[in-house]
Tab-separated table of C-alpha atoms in Angstrom:
chain	number	residue	atom	x	y	z
A	1	MET	CA	24.863	-47.058	53.137
A	2	SER	CA	28.532	-46.858	53.957
A	3	GLU	CA	29.102	-43.677	51.934
A	4	PRO	CA	27.316	-40.374	52.618
A	5	LEU	CA	24.865	-39.129	50.027
A	6	HIS	CA	26.565	-35.742	49.970
A	7	PRO	CA	30.336	-36.095	50.348
A	8	GLY	CA	30.772	-32.360	49.743
A	9	SER	CA	29.089	-31.549	53.036
A	10	ALA	CA	31.903	-33.200	54.951
A	11	ALA	CA	34.572	-30.857	53.679
A	12	GLY	CA	35.536	-28.516	56.442
A	13	ASN	CA	38.959	-27.099	55.694
A	14	GLY	CA	37.626	-23.864	54.199
A	15	ALA	CA	39.469	-24.297	50.875
A	16	PRO	CA	37.268	-23.812	47.801
A	17	ILE	CA	35.644	-27.000	46.591
A	18	LEU	CA	34.931	-25.337	43.223
A	19	ARG	CA	37.278	-22.831	41.619
A	20	LEU	CA	37.085	-21.125	38.228
A	21	HIS	CA	39.969	-19.020	36.981
A	22	GLY	CA	39.952	-16.919	33.818
A	23	MET	CA	37.039	-18.781	32.203
A	24	GLN	CA	36.276	-17.470	28.729
A	25	LYS	CA	33.769	-18.665	26.157
A	26	SER	CA	32.642	-17.339	22.790
A	27	PHE	CA	30.286	-18.709	20.161
A	28	GLY	CA	31.701	-17.364	16.925
A	29	PRO	CA	32.015	-13.572	17.294
A	30	LEU	CA	29.706	-13.530	20.336
A	31	ARG	CA	31.592	-13.334	23.626
A	32	VAL	CA	29.548	-15.130	26.291
A	33	LEU	CA	31.986	-15.378	29.220
A	34	ALA	CA	34.596	-12.683	29.698
A	35	GLY	CA	37.179	-14.173	32.058
A	36	ILE	CA	35.203	-15.475	35.029
A	37	ASP	CA	36.898	-16.045	38.395
A	38	LEU	CA	34.896	-17.807	41.113
A	39	ASP	CA	35.671	-19.630	44.354
A	40	VAL	CA	32.873	-21.609	46.024
A	41	ALA	CA	33.384	-22.941	49.544
A	42	PRO	CA	32.160	-26.357	50.707
A	43	SER	CA	28.443	-26.247	51.578
A	44	GLU	CA	28.045	-22.771	50.056
A	45	VAL	CA	24.925	-21.994	48.002
A	46	VAL	CA	25.579	-19.498	45.201
A	47	CYS	CA	22.668	-18.155	43.135
A	48	LEU	CA	23.357	-16.595	39.729
A	49	ILE	CA	20.838	-14.036	38.512
A	50	GLY	CA	20.634	-11.806	35.448
A	51	ARG	CA	18.750	-11.260	32.250
A	52	SER	CA	18.530	-13.945	29.570
A	53	GLY	CA	21.703	-14.098	27.523
A	54	SER	CA	23.982	-12.826	30.268
A	55	GLY	CA	26.035	-16.051	30.322
A	56	LYS	CA	24.613	-17.803	33.398
A	57	SER	CA	23.706	-21.131	31.784
A	58	THR	CA	26.862	-21.200	29.685
A	59	LEU	CA	28.887	-20.738	32.866
A	60	LEU	CA	27.292	-23.837	34.383
A	61	ARG	CA	27.823	-25.859	31.217
A	62	CYS	CA	31.487	-24.845	31.123
A	63	ILE	CA	32.031	-26.043	34.693
A	64	ASN	CA	31.452	-29.647	33.644
A	65	PHE	CA	32.673	-29.107	30.059
A	66	LEU	CA	29.327	-29.710	28.375
A	67	ASP	CA	30.463	-26.534	26.634
A	68	GLU	CA	34.236	-26.479	26.257
A	69	PRO	CA	35.693	-23.243	27.658
A	70	ASP	CA	37.981	-21.362	25.284
A	71	ALA	CA	40.359	-20.476	28.114
A	72	GLY	CA	40.681	-20.847	31.842
A	73	LEU	CA	40.815	-23.480	34.539
A	74	VAL	CA	38.093	-25.422	36.359
A	75	SER	CA	38.961	-27.123	39.642
A	76	VAL	CA	36.513	-29.344	41.535
A	77	ALA	CA	37.545	-31.139	44.729
A	78	GLY	CA	41.173	-31.355	43.656
A	79	ILE	CA	40.547	-32.216	39.994
A	80	ASP	CA	42.072	-29.496	37.773
A	81	MET	CA	40.793	-29.129	34.219
A	82	PRO	CA	42.478	-26.560	31.966
A	83	ALA	CA	40.655	-25.593	28.793
A	84	GLY	CA	41.953	-26.547	25.386
A	85	GLU	CA	43.640	-29.890	26.041
A	86	ARG	CA	42.860	-32.967	23.933
A	87	SER	CA	45.021	-35.699	25.499
A	88	ALA	CA	43.919	-39.078	26.833
A	89	ALA	CA	44.893	-37.900	30.317
A	90	HIS	CA	42.618	-34.888	29.872
A	91	ARG	CA	39.677	-37.130	28.953
A	92	LYS	CA	40.317	-39.257	32.029
A	93	GLN	CA	40.427	-36.146	34.217
A	94	LEU	CA	37.163	-34.979	32.682
A	95	LEU	CA	35.474	-38.235	33.666
A	96	GLU	CA	36.705	-37.789	37.235
A	97	LEU	CA	35.484	-34.191	37.318
A	98	ARG	CA	32.014	-35.176	36.089
A	99	LYS	CA	31.770	-37.781	38.842
A	100	ARG	CA	32.106	-34.915	41.313
A	101	VAL	CA	29.602	-32.546	39.666
A	102	GLY	CA	25.874	-33.193	39.340
A	103	MET	CA	23.741	-31.097	37.016
A	104	VAL	CA	19.988	-30.536	36.826
A	105	PHE	CA	18.639	-29.002	33.625
A	106	GLN	CA	15.532	-26.960	32.853
A	107	ASN	CA	13.784	-29.802	31.033
A	108	TYR	CA	14.608	-32.846	33.189
A	109	ASN	CA	16.446	-34.850	30.455
A	110	LEU	CA	15.197	-38.174	31.830
A	111	PHE	CA	15.487	-41.283	29.673
A	112	PRO	CA	11.885	-41.754	28.459
A	113	HIS	CA	12.286	-45.495	27.832
A	114	LYS	CA	13.509	-46.213	31.370
A	115	THR	CA	11.561	-46.284	34.619
A	116	VAL	CA	12.321	-43.855	37.426
A	117	LEU	CA	14.460	-46.488	39.146
A	118	GLU	CA	16.301	-47.339	35.934
A	119	ASN	CA	17.027	-43.639	35.375
A	120	LEU	CA	18.620	-43.423	38.810
A	121	ILE	CA	20.777	-46.560	38.665
A	122	GLU	CA	22.078	-46.199	35.092
A	123	ALA	CA	25.052	-43.890	35.719
A	124	PRO	CA	26.181	-45.401	39.043
A	125	MET	CA	26.277	-48.848	37.429
A	126	VAL	CA	27.878	-47.794	34.125
A	127	VAL	CA	30.232	-45.008	35.244
A	128	LYS	CA	31.051	-46.005	38.815
A	129	ARG	CA	30.534	-49.748	38.174
A	130	LEU	CA	28.436	-50.195	41.290
A	131	PRO	CA	26.648	-53.530	41.653
A	132	ARG	CA	22.959	-53.268	40.871
A	133	ALA	CA	21.977	-53.925	44.495
A	134	ALA	CA	24.180	-51.069	45.745
A	135	ALA	CA	22.904	-48.677	43.063
A	136	GLN	CA	19.314	-49.627	43.917
A	137	ALA	CA	19.884	-48.988	47.602
A	138	ILE	CA	21.142	-45.472	46.823
A	139	ALA	CA	18.229	-44.897	44.436
A	140	ASP	CA	15.638	-46.005	46.991
A	141	GLU	CA	17.106	-43.709	49.640
A	142	LEU	CA	17.076	-40.777	47.242
A	143	LEU	CA	13.523	-41.438	46.085
A	144	ALA	CA	12.476	-41.338	49.725
A	145	LYS	CA	14.358	-38.057	50.116
A	146	VAL	CA	12.499	-36.415	47.225
A	147	GLY	CA	9.155	-37.985	48.181
A	148	LEU	CA	8.737	-40.267	45.178
A	149	VAL	CA	9.067	-43.825	46.469
A	150	ASP	CA	5.673	-44.625	44.956
A	151	LYS	CA	6.928	-43.628	41.469
A	152	ARG	CA	9.851	-46.081	41.502
A	153	ASP	CA	8.572	-48.241	38.614
A	154	VAL	CA	6.798	-45.486	36.661
A	155	TYR	CA	7.961	-44.136	33.303
A	156	PRO	CA	8.695	-40.405	32.944
A	157	SER	CA	5.655	-39.844	30.698
A	158	LYS	CA	3.437	-40.612	33.711
A	159	LEU	CA	5.058	-37.963	35.934
A	160	SER	CA	4.063	-34.377	36.466
A	161	GLY	CA	6.652	-31.732	35.690
A	162	GLY	CA	7.440	-31.275	39.363
A	163	GLN	CA	7.808	-35.026	39.874
A	164	ALA	CA	10.043	-35.334	36.793
A	165	GLN	CA	12.317	-32.570	38.051
A	166	ARG	CA	12.554	-34.186	41.495
A	167	VAL	CA	13.539	-37.442	39.779
A	168	ALA	CA	16.159	-35.500	37.802
A	169	ILE	CA	17.575	-34.133	41.061
A	170	ALA	CA	17.630	-37.623	42.579
A	171	ARG	CA	19.343	-38.977	39.464
A	172	ALA	CA	22.085	-36.345	39.735
A	173	LEU	CA	22.519	-37.122	43.435
A	174	ALA	CA	22.802	-40.846	42.717
A	175	MET	CA	26.357	-40.245	41.517
A	176	GLN	CA	27.107	-38.819	44.986
A	177	PRO	CA	28.519	-35.545	43.651
A	178	GLN	CA	30.354	-32.986	45.709
A	179	VAL	CA	28.894	-30.018	43.820
A	180	MET	CA	25.401	-29.632	42.345
A	181	LEU	CA	24.614	-27.295	39.448
A	182	PHE	CA	21.011	-26.216	38.796
A	183	ASP	CA	20.144	-24.476	35.524
A	184	GLU	CA	16.815	-22.709	36.129
A	185	PRO	CA	15.295	-25.940	37.481
A	186	THR	CA	11.784	-24.482	37.867
A	187	SER	CA	11.508	-22.457	34.655
A	188	ALA	CA	9.572	-25.182	32.810
A	189	LEU	CA	7.124	-25.745	35.679
A	190	ASP	CA	3.700	-24.329	36.413
A	191	PRO	CA	3.760	-22.099	39.514
A	192	GLU	CA	1.944	-24.677	41.645
A	193	LEU	CA	4.649	-27.281	40.903
A	194	THR	CA	7.603	-24.972	41.520
A	195	GLY	CA	7.340	-25.222	45.304
A	196	GLU	CA	7.894	-28.966	45.489
A	197	VAL	CA	11.181	-28.684	43.571
A	198	LEU	CA	12.368	-25.705	45.618
A	199	ASN	CA	11.581	-27.624	48.807
A	200	VAL	CA	13.920	-30.413	47.728
A	201	MET	CA	16.617	-27.842	46.997
A	202	ARG	CA	16.073	-26.216	50.399
A	203	ALA	CA	16.582	-29.625	52.019
A	204	LEU	CA	19.821	-30.138	50.080
A	205	ALA	CA	21.081	-26.765	51.270
A	206	ARG	CA	20.237	-27.667	54.866
A	207	ASP	CA	22.140	-30.941	54.421
A	208	GLY	CA	25.252	-29.007	53.363
A	209	MET	CA	25.318	-29.671	49.636
A	210	THR	CA	27.464	-27.207	47.682
A	211	MET	CA	25.188	-25.680	45.051
A	212	VAL	CA	25.464	-23.211	42.174
A	213	VAL	CA	21.976	-22.259	41.027
A	214	VAL	CA	20.880	-20.227	38.015
A	215	THR	CA	17.449	-18.976	38.995
A	216	HIS	CA	14.770	-16.338	38.569
A	217	GLU	CA	13.214	-17.367	41.881
A	218	LEU	CA	14.428	-14.368	43.856
A	219	GLY	CA	12.505	-15.406	46.959
A	220	PHE	CA	14.371	-18.705	46.979
A	221	ALA	CA	17.691	-16.911	46.451
A	222	ARG	CA	16.933	-14.513	49.295
A	223	GLU	CA	16.051	-17.392	51.627
A	224	VAL	CA	18.662	-20.031	50.763
A	225	ALA	CA	21.680	-18.445	49.080
A	226	ASP	CA	24.841	-17.612	50.950
A	227	ARG	CA	25.854	-15.434	48.010
A	228	VAL	CA	24.009	-13.903	45.060
A	229	ILE	CA	25.890	-12.976	41.885
A	230	PHE	CA	24.397	-10.689	39.254
A	231	MET	CA	25.757	-11.382	35.773
A	232	ASP	CA	25.599	-9.112	32.752
A	233	ASP	CA	27.347	-9.376	29.404
A	234	GLY	CA	29.375	-12.415	30.442
A	235	ALA	CA	30.828	-10.902	33.607
A	236	PHE	CA	30.120	-10.679	37.320
A	237	VAL	CA	28.739	-7.204	37.962
A	238	GLU	CA	27.909	-7.510	41.644
A	239	GLN	CA	27.957	-10.180	44.310
A	240	GLY	CA	27.293	-10.452	47.996
A	241	PRO	CA	24.846	-11.753	50.614
A	242	PRO	CA	21.202	-11.740	49.505
A	243	ASN	CA	20.273	-8.938	51.899
A	244	GLU	CA	22.819	-6.741	50.124
A	245	CYS	CA	22.700	-7.834	46.489
A	246	LEU	CA	18.902	-8.228	46.305
A	247	VAL	CA	17.761	-5.607	48.814
A	248	ALA	CA	20.329	-2.819	48.518
A	249	PRO	CA	22.366	-3.386	45.332
A	250	ARG	CA	25.187	-0.952	44.674
A	251	ASP	CA	25.566	-1.283	40.915
A	252	PRO	CA	22.961	0.536	38.769
A	253	ARG	CA	22.722	-2.456	36.400
A	254	THR	CA	21.684	-4.713	39.280
A	255	ARG	CA	19.146	-2.155	40.466
A	256	LEU	CA	17.683	-1.812	36.977
A	257	PHE	CA	17.397	-5.587	36.563
A	258	LEU	CA	15.624	-5.987	39.905
A	259	GLU	CA	13.251	-3.091	39.173
A	260	ARG	CA	12.285	-4.542	35.799
A	261	PHE	CA	11.977	-8.024	37.290
A	262	LEU	CA	9.650	-6.875	40.053
A	263	ASN	CA	7.636	-4.668	37.695
A	264	ASN	CA	7.042	-7.692	35.451
A	265	GLY	CA	5.464	-9.467	38.417
A	266	ARG	CA	8.088	-12.211	38.710
């Protein structure tokens, strides 16, 4: 392939590849995001933790405008997207932003009527207008990367949960994004299948992929994250390296969350 699988890993100027400024989001009277500011460096892995309803998943969905922010600015690899615009130019910018951001959901979201290969080549052919042969070459390389070459012509209904999630990761990577978003990618999996998905994510981190991960897998966050952010009530309460935020948190809300989490056996 002439183009790297992970263009984001090549960025080396130290400027943020992902920047959020003043991001706000409410659903009716419920405030979900309370003015989030975030800079993520190229190749950085950021893990978001916090109780359910703290705004973590909404934050990810606002980055690629699956949920439209009420206010604020999203910038990804030089593409600036202010909230609230409705122009044709804005829609074009949104398409460019989404080319740069891959997202993996809790429940895979594979097309059930398409084979694994067809799932992977759909967006590159339709959105990026790659020839089928080029899209297939990328897909085959990614299936090898996630250990699923033998499932190339299988339909999603024949996959285990762990295999389906690895296909979902490969499908997101097929667009050659510069930033990957993971929304609790193992929460729908049995414990024995969680490891195979986390191993793929570990490999992406080693390869230099920029990642923002919503997770309850604190062991993974401790091992892989460059930065852990604890969210509560739509705001960042505490952030820092895993050995600080997870081992010796300063804020009492972070400490309480971790105590309850560990006491529940997670």
